[in-house]
PDB file of N, CA and C in Angstrom:
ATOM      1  N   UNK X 155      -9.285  13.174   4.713  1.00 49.00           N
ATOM      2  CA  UNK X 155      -9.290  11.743   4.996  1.00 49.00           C
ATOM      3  C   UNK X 155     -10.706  11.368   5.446  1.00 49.00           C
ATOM      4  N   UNK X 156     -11.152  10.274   5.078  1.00 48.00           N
ATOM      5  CA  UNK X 156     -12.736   9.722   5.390  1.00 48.00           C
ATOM      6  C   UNK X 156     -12.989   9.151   6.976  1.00 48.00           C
ATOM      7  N   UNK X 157     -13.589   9.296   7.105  1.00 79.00           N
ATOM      8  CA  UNK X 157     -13.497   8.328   8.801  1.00 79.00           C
ATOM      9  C   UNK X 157     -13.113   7.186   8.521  1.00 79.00           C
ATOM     10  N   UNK X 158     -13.176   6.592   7.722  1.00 90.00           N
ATOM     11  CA  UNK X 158     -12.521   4.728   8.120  1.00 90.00           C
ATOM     12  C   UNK X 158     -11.742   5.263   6.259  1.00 90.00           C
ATOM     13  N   UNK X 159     -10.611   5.309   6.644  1.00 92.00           N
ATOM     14  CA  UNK X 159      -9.633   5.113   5.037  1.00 92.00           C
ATOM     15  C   UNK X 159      -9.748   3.718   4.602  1.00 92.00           C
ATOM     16  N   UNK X 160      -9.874   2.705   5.801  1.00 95.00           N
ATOM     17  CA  UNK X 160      -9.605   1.270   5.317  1.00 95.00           C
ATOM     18  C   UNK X 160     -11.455   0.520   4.500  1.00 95.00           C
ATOM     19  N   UNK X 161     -12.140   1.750   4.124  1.00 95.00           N
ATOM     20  CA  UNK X 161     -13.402   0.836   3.949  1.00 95.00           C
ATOM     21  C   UNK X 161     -12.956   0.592   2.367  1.00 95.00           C
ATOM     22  N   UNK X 162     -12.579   1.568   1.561  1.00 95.00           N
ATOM     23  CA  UNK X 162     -12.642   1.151   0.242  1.00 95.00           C
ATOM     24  C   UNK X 162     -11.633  -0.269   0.003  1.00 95.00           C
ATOM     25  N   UNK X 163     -10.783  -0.483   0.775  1.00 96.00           N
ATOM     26  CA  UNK X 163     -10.092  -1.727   0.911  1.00 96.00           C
ATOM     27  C   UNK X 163     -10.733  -3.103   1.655  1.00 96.00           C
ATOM     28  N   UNK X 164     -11.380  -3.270   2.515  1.00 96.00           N
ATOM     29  CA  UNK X 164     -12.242  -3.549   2.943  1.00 96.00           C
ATOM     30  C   UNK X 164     -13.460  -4.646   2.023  1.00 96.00           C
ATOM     31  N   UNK X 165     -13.815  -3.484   1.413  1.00 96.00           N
ATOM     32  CA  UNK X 165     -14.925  -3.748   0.244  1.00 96.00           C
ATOM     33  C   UNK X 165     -14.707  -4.332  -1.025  1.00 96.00           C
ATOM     34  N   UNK X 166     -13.125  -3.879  -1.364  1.00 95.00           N
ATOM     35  CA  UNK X 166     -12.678  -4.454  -2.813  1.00 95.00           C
ATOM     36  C   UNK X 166     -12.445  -6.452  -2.230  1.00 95.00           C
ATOM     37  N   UNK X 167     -11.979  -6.128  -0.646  1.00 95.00           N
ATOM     38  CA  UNK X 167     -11.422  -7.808  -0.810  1.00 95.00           C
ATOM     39  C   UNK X 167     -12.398  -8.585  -0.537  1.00 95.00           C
ATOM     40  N   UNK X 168     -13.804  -7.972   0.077  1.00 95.00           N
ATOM     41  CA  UNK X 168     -14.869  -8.846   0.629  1.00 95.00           C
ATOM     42  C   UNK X 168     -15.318  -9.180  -1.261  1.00 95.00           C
ATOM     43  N   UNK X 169     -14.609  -8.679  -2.373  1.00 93.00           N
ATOM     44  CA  UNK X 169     -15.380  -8.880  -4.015  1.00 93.00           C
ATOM     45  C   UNK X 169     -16.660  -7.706  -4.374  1.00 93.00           C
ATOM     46  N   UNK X 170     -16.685  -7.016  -3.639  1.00 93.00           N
ATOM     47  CA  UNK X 170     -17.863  -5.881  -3.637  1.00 93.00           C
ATOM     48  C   UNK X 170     -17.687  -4.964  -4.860  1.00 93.00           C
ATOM     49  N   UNK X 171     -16.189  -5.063  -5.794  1.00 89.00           N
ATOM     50  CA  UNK X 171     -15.718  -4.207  -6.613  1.00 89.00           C
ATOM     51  C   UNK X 171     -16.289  -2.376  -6.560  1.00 89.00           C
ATOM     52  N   UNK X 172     -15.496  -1.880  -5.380  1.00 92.00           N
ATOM     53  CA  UNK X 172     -15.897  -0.595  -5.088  1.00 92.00           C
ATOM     54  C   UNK X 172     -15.613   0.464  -6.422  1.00 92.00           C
ATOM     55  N   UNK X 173     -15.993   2.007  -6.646  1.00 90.00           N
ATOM     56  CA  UNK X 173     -15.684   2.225  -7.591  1.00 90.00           C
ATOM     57  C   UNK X 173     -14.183   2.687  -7.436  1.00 90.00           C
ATOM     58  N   UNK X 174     -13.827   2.584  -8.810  1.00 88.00           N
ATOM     59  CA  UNK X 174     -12.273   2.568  -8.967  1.00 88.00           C
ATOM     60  C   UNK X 174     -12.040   4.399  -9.508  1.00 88.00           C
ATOM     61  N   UNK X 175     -11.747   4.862  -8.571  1.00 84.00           N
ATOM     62  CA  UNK X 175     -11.111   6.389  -9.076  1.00 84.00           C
ATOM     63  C   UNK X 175      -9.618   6.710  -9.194  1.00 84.00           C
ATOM     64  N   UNK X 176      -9.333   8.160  -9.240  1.00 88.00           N
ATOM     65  CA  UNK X 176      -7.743   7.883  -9.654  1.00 88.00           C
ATOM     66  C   UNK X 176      -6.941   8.772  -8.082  1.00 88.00           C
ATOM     67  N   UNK X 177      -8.429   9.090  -7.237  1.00 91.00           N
ATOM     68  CA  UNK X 177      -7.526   9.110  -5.946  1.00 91.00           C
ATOM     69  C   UNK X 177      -7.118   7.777  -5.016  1.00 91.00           C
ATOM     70  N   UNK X 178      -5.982   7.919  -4.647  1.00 96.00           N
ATOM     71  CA  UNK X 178      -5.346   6.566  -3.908  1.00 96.00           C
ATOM     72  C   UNK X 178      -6.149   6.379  -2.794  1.00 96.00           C
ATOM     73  N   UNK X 179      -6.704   4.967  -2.415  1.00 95.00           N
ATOM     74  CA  UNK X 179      -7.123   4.797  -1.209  1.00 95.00           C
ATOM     75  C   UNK X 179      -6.004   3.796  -0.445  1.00 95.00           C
ATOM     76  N   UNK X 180      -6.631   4.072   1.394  1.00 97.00           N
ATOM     77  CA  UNK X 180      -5.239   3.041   1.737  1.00 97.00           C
ATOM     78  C   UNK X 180      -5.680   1.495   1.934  1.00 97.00           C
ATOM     79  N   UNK X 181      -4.124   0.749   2.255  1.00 97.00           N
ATOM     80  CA  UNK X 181      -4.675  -0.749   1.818  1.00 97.00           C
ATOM     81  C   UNK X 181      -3.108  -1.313   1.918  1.00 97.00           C
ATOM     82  N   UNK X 182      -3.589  -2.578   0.994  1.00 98.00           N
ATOM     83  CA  UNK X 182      -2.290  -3.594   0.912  1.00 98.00           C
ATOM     84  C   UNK X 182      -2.390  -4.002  -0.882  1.00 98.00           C
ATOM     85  N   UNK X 183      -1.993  -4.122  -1.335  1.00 97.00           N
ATOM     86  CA  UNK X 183      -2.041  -4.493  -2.606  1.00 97.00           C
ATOM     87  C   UNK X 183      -0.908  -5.199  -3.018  1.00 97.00           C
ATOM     88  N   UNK X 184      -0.840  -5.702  -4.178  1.00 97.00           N
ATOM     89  CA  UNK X 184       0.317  -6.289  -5.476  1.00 97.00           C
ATOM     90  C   UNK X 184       0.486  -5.408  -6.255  1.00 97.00           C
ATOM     91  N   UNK X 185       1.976  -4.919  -6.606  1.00 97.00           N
ATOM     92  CA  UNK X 185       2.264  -4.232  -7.368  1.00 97.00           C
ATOM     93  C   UNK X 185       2.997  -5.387  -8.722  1.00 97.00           C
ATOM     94  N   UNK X 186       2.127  -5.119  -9.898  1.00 95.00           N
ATOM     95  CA  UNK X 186       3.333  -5.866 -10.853  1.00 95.00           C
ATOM     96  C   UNK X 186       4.348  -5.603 -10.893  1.00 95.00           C
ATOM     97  N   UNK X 187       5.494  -6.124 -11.343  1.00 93.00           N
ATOM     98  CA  UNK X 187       6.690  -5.820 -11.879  1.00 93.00           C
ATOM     99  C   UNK X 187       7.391  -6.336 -12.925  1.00 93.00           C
ATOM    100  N   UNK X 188       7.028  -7.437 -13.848  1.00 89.00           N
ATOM    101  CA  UNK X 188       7.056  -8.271 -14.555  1.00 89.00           C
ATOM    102  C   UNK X 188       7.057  -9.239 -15.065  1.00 89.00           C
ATOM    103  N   UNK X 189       7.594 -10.460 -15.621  1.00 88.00           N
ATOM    104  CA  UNK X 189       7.570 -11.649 -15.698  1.00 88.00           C
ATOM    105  C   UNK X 189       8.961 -12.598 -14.979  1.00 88.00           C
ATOM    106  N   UNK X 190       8.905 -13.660 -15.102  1.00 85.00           N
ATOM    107  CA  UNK X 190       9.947 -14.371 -15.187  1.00 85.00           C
ATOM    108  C   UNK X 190       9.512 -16.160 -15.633  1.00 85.00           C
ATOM    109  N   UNK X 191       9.930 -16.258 -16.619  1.00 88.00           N
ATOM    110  CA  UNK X 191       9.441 -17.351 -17.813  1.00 88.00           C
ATOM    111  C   UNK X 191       7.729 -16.956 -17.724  1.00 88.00           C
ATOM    112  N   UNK X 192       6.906 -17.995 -17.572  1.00 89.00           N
ATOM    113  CA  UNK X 192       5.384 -17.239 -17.550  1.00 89.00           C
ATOM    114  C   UNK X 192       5.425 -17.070 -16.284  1.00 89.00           C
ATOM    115  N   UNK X 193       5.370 -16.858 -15.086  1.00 90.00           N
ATOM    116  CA  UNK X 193       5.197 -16.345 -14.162  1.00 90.00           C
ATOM    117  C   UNK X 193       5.141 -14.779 -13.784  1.00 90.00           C
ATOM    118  N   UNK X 194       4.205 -13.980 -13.399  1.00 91.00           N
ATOM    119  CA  UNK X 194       4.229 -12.607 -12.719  1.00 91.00           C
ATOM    120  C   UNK X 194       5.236 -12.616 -11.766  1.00 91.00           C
ATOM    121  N   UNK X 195       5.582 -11.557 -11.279  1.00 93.00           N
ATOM    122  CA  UNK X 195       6.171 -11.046 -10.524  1.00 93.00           C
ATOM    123  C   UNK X 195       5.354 -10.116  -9.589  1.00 93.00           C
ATOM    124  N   UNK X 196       5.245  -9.788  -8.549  1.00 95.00           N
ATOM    125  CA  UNK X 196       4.591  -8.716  -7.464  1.00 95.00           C
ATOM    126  C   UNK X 196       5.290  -8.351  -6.704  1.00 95.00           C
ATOM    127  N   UNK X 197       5.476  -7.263  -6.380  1.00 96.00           N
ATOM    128  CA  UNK X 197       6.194  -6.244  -5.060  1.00 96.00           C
ATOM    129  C   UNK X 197       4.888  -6.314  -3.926  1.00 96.00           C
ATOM    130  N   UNK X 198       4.955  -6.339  -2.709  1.00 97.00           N
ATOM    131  CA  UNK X 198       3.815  -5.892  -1.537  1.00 97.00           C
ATOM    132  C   UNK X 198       3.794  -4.249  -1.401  1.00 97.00           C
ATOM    133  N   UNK X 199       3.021  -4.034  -2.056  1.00 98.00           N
ATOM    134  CA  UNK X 199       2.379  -2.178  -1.627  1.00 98.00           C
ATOM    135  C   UNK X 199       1.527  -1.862  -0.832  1.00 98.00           C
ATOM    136  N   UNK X 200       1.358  -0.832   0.220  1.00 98.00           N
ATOM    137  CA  UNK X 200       1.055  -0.239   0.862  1.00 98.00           C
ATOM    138  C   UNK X 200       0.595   1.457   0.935  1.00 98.00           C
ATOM    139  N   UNK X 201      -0.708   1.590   0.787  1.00 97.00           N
ATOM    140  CA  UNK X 201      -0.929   3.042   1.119  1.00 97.00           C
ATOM    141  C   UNK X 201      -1.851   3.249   2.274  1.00 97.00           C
ATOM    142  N   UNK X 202      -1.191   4.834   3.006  1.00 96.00           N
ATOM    143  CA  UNK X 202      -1.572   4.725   4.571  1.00 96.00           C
ATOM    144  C   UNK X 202      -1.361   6.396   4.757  1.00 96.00           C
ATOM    145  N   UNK X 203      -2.137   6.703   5.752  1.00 93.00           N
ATOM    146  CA  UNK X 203      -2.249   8.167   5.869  1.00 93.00           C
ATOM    147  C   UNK X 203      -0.775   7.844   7.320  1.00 93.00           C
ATOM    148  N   UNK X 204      -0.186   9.650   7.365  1.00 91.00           N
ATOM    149  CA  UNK X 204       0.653   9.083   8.090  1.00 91.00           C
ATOM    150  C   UNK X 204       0.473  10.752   8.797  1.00 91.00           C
ATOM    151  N   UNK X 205       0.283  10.605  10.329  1.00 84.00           N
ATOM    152  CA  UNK X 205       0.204  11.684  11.033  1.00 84.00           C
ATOM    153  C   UNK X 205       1.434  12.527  11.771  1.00 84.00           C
ATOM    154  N   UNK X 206       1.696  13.798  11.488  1.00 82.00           N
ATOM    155  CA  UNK X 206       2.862  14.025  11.937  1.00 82.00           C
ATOM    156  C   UNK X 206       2.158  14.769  13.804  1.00 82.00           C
ATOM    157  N   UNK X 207       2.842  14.126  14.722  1.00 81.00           N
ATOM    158  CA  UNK X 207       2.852  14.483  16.082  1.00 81.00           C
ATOM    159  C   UNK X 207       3.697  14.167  17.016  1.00 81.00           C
ATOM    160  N   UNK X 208       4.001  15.827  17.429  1.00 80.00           N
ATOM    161  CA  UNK X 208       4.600  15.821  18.662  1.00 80.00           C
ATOM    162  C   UNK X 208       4.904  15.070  19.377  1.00 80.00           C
ATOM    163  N   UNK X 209       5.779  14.385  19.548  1.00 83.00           N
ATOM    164  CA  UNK X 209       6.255  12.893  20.691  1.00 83.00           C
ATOM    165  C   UNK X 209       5.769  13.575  22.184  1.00 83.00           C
ATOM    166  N   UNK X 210       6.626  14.974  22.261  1.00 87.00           N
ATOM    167  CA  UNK X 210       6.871  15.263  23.563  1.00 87.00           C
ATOM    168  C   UNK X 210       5.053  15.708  24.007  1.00 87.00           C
ATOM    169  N   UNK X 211       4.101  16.631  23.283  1.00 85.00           N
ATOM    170  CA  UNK X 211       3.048  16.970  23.855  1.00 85.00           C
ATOM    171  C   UNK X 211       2.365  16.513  23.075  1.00 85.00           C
ATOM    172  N   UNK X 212       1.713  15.435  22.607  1.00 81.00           N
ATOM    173  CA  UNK X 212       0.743  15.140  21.592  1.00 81.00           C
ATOM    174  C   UNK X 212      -0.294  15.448  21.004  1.00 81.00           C
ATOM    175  N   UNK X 213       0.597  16.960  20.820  1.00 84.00           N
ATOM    176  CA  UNK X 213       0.163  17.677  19.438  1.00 84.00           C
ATOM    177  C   UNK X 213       0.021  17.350  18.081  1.00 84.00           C
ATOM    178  N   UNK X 214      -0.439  17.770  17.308  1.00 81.00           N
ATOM    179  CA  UNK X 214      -1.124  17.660  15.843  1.00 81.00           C
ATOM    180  C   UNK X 214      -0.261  18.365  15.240  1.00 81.00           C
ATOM    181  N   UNK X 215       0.862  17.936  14.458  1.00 81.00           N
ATOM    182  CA  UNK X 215       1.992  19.290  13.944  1.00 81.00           C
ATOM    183  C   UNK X 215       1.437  19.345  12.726  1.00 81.00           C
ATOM    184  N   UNK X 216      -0.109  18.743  11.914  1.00 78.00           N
ATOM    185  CA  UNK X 216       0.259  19.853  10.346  1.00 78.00           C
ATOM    186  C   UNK X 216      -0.879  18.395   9.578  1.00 78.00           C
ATOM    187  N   UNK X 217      -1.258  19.083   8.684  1.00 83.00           N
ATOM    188  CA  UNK X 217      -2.138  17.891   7.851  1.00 83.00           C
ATOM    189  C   UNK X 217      -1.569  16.438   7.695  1.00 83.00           C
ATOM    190  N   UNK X 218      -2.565  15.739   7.543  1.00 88.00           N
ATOM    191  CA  UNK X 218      -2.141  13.883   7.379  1.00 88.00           C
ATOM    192  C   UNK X 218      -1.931  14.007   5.954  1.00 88.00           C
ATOM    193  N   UNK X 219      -0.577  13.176   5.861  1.00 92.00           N
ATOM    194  CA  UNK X 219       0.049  13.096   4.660  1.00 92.00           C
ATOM    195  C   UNK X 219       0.125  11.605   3.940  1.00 92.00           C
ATOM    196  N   UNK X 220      -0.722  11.015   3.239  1.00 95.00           N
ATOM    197  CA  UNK X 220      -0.556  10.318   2.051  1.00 95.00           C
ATOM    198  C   UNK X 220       0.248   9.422   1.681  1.00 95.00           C
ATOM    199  N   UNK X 221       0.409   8.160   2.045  1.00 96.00           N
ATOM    200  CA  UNK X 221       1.782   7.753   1.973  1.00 96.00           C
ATOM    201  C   UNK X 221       1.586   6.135   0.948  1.00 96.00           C
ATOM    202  N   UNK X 222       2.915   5.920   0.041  1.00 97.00           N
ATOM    203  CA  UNK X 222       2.542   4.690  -0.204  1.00 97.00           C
ATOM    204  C   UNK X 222       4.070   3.861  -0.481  1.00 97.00           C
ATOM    205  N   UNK X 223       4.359   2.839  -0.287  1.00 97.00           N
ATOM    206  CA  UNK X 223       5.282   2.223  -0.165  1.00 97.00           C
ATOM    207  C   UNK X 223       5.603   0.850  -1.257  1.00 97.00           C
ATOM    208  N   UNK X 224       6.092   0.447  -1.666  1.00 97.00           N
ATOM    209  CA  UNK X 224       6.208  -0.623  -2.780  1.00 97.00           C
ATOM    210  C   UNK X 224       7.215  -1.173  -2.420  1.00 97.00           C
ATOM    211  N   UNK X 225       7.258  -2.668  -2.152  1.00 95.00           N
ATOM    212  CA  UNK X 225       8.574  -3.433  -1.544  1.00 95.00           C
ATOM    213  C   UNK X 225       9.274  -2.342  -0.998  1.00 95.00           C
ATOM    214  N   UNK X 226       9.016  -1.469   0.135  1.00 93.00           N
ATOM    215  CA  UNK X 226       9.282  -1.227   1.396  1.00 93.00           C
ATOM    216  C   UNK X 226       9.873   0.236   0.963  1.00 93.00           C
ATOM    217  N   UNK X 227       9.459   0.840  -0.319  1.00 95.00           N
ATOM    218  CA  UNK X 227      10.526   1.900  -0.889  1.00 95.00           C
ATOM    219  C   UNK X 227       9.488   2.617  -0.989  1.00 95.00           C
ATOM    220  N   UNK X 228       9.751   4.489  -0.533  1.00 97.00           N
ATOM    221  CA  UNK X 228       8.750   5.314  -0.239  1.00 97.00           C
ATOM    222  C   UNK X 228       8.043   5.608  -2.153  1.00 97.00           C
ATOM    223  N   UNK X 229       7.420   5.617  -2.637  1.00 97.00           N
ATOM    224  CA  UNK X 229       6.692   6.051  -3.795  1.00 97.00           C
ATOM    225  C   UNK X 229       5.481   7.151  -4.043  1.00 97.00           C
ATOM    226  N   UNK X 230       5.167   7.815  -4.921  1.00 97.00           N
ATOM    227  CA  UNK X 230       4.243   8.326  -5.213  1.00 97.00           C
ATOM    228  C   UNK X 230       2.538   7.590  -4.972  1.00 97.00           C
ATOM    229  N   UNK X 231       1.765   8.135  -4.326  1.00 96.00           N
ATOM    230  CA  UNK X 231       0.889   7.352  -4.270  1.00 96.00           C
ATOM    231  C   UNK X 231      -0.120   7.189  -5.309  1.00 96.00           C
ATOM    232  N   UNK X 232       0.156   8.197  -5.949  1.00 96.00           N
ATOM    233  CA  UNK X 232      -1.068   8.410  -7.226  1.00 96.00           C
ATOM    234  C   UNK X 232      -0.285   8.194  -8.625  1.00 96.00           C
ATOM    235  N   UNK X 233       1.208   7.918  -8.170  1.00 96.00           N
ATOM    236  CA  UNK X 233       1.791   7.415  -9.926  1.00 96.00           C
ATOM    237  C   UNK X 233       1.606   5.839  -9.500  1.00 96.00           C
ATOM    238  N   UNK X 234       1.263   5.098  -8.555  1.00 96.00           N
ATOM    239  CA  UNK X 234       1.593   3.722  -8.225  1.00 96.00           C
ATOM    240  C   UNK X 234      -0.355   3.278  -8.263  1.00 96.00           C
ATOM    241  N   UNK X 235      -1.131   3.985  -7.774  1.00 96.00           N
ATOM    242  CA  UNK X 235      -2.778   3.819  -7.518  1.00 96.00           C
ATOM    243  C   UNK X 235      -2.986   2.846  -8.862  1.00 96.00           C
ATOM    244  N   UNK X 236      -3.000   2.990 -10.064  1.00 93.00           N
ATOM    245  CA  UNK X 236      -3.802   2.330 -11.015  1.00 93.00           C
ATOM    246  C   UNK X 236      -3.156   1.258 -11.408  1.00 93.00           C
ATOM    247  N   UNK X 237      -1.476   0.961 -10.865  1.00 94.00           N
ATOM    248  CA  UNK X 237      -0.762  -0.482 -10.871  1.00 94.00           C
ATOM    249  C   UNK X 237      -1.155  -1.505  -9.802  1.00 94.00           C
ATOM    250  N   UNK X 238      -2.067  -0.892  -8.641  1.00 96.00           N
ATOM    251  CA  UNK X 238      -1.900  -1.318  -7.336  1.00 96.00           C
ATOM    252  C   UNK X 238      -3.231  -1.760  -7.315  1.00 96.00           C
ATOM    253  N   UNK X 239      -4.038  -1.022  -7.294  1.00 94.00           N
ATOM    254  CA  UNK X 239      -5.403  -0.590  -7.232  1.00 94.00           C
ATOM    255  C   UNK X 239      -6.603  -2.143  -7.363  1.00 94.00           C
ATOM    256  N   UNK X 240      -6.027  -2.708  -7.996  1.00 93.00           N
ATOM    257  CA  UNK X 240      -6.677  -4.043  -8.777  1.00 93.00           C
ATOM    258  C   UNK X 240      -6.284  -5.213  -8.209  1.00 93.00           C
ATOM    259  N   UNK X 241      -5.337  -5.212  -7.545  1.00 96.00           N
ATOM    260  CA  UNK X 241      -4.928  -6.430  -6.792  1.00 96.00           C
ATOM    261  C   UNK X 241      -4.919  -6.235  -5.046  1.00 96.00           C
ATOM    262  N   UNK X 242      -5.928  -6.091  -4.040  1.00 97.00           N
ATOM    263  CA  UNK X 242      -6.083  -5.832  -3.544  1.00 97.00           C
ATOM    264  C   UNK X 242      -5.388  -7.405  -2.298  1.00 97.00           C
ATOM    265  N   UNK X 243      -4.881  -6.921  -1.601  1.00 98.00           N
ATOM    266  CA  UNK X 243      -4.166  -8.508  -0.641  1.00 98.00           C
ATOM    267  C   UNK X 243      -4.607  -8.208   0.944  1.00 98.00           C
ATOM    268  N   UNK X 244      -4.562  -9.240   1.602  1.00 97.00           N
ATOM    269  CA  UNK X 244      -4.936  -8.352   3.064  1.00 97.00           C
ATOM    270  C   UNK X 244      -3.456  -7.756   3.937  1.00 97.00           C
ATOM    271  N   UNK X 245      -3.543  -7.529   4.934  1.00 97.00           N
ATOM    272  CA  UNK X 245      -2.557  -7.140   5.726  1.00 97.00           C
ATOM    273  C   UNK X 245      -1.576  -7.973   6.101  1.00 97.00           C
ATOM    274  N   UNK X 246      -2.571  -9.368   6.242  1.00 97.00           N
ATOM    275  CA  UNK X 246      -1.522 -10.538   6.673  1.00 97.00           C
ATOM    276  C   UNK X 246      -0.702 -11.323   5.612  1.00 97.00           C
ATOM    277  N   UNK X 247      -1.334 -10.940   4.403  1.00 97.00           N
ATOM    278  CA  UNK X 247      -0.250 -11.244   3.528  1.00 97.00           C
ATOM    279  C   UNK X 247       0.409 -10.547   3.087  1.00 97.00           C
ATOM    280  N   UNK X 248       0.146  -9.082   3.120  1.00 97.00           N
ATOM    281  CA  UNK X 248       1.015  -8.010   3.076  1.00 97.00           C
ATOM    282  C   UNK X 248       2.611  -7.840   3.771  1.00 97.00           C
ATOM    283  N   UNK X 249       2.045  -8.226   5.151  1.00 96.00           N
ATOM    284  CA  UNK X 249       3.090  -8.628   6.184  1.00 96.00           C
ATOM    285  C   UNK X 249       4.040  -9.927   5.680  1.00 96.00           C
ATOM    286  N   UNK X 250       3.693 -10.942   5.172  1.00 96.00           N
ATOM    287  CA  UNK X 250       4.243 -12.005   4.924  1.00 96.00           C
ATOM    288  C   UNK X 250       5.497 -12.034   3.841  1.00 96.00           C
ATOM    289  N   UNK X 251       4.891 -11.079   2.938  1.00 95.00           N
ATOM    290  CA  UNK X 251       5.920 -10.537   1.549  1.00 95.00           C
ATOM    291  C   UNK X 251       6.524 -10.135   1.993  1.00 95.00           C
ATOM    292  N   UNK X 252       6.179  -8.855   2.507  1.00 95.00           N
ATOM    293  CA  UNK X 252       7.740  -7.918   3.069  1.00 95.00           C
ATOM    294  C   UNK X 252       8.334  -8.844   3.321  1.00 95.00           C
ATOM    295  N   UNK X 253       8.131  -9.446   4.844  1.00 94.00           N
ATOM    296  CA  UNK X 253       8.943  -9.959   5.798  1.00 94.00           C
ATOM    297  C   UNK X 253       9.830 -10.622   5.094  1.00 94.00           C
ATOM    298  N   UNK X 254       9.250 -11.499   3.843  1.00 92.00           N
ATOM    299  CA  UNK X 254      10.226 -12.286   2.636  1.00 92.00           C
ATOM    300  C   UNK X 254      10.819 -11.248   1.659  1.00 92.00           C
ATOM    301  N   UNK X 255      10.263 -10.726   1.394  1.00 89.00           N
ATOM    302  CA  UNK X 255      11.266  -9.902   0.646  1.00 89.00           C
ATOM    303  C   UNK X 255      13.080  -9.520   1.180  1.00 89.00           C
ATOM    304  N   UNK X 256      12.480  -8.335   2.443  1.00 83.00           N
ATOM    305  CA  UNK X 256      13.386  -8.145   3.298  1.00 83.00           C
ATOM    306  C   UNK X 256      14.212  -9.704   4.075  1.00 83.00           C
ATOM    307  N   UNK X 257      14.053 -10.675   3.635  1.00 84.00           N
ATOM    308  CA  UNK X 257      14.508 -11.985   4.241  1.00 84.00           C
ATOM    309  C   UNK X 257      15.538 -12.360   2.783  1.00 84.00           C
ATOM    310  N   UNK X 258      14.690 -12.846   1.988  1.00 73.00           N
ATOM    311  CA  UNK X 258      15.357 -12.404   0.847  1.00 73.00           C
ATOM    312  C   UNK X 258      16.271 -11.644   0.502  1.00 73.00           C
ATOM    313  N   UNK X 259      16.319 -10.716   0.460  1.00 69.00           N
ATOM    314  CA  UNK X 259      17.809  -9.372   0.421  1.00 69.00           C
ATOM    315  C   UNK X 259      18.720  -9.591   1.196  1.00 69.00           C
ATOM    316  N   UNK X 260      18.397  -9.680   2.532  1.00 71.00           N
ATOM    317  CA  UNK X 260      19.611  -9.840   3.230  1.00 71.00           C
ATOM    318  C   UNK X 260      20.086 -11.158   3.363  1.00 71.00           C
ATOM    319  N   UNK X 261      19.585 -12.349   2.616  1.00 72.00           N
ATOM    320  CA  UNK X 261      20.329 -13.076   2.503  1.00 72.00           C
ATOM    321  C   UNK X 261      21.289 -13.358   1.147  1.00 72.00           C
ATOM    322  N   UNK X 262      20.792 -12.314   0.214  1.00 71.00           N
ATOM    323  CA  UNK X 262      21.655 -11.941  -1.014  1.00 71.00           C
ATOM    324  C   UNK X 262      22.673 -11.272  -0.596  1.00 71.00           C
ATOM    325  N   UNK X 263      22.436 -10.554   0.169  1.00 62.00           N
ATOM    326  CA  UNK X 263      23.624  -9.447   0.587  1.00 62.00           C
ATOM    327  C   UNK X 263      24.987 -10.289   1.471  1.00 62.00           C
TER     328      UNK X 263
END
């Protein structure tokens, strides 16, 4: 992991177009999902390093693990990177989708 994971995200939204590789960096993004009449569709994605530690002695139990999420559902981070990768969103609108999404559902349900 780099000292700041959040710079390549950072840089894509300030328009800096960082280079685009096929390892996942973390962030907030749009995931497509398809149309509906002409309109896109987007899921809110998320990739984030995720540390496993000890509650009780705050210990370090084992390498930082890679994580990425798509409308709130755990995913591959490197089969989702080159759907995600290009639509870069900030946090606060990241936050805003979910929150609608998940608002959304349970009022279907």
């Amino acid at each position: 992991m780099s000292v700041d994971p959040y710079a390549w995200h950072r840089s894509a939204l300030a328009g800096n177009k960082p280079p685009l590789h096929t390892t996942p960096e973390c962030g907030w993004f749009l995931r497509p999902i398809g149309k509906v009449g002409n309109e896109r569709q987007f899921l809110p994605a998320s990739v984030y390093w995720e540390r496993q530690i000890d509650p009780e002695t705050g210990e370090i139990l084992g390498d930082d693990i890679l994580r990425c999420e798509v409308g709130g559902v755990q995913c591959e981070p490197e089969e989702e990177w080159l759907w995600i990768s290009k639509r870069p969103i900030s946090e606060a609108e990241y936050m805003e989708r979910i929150a609608a999404l998940f608002r959304d559902h349970a009022e279907a349900s």
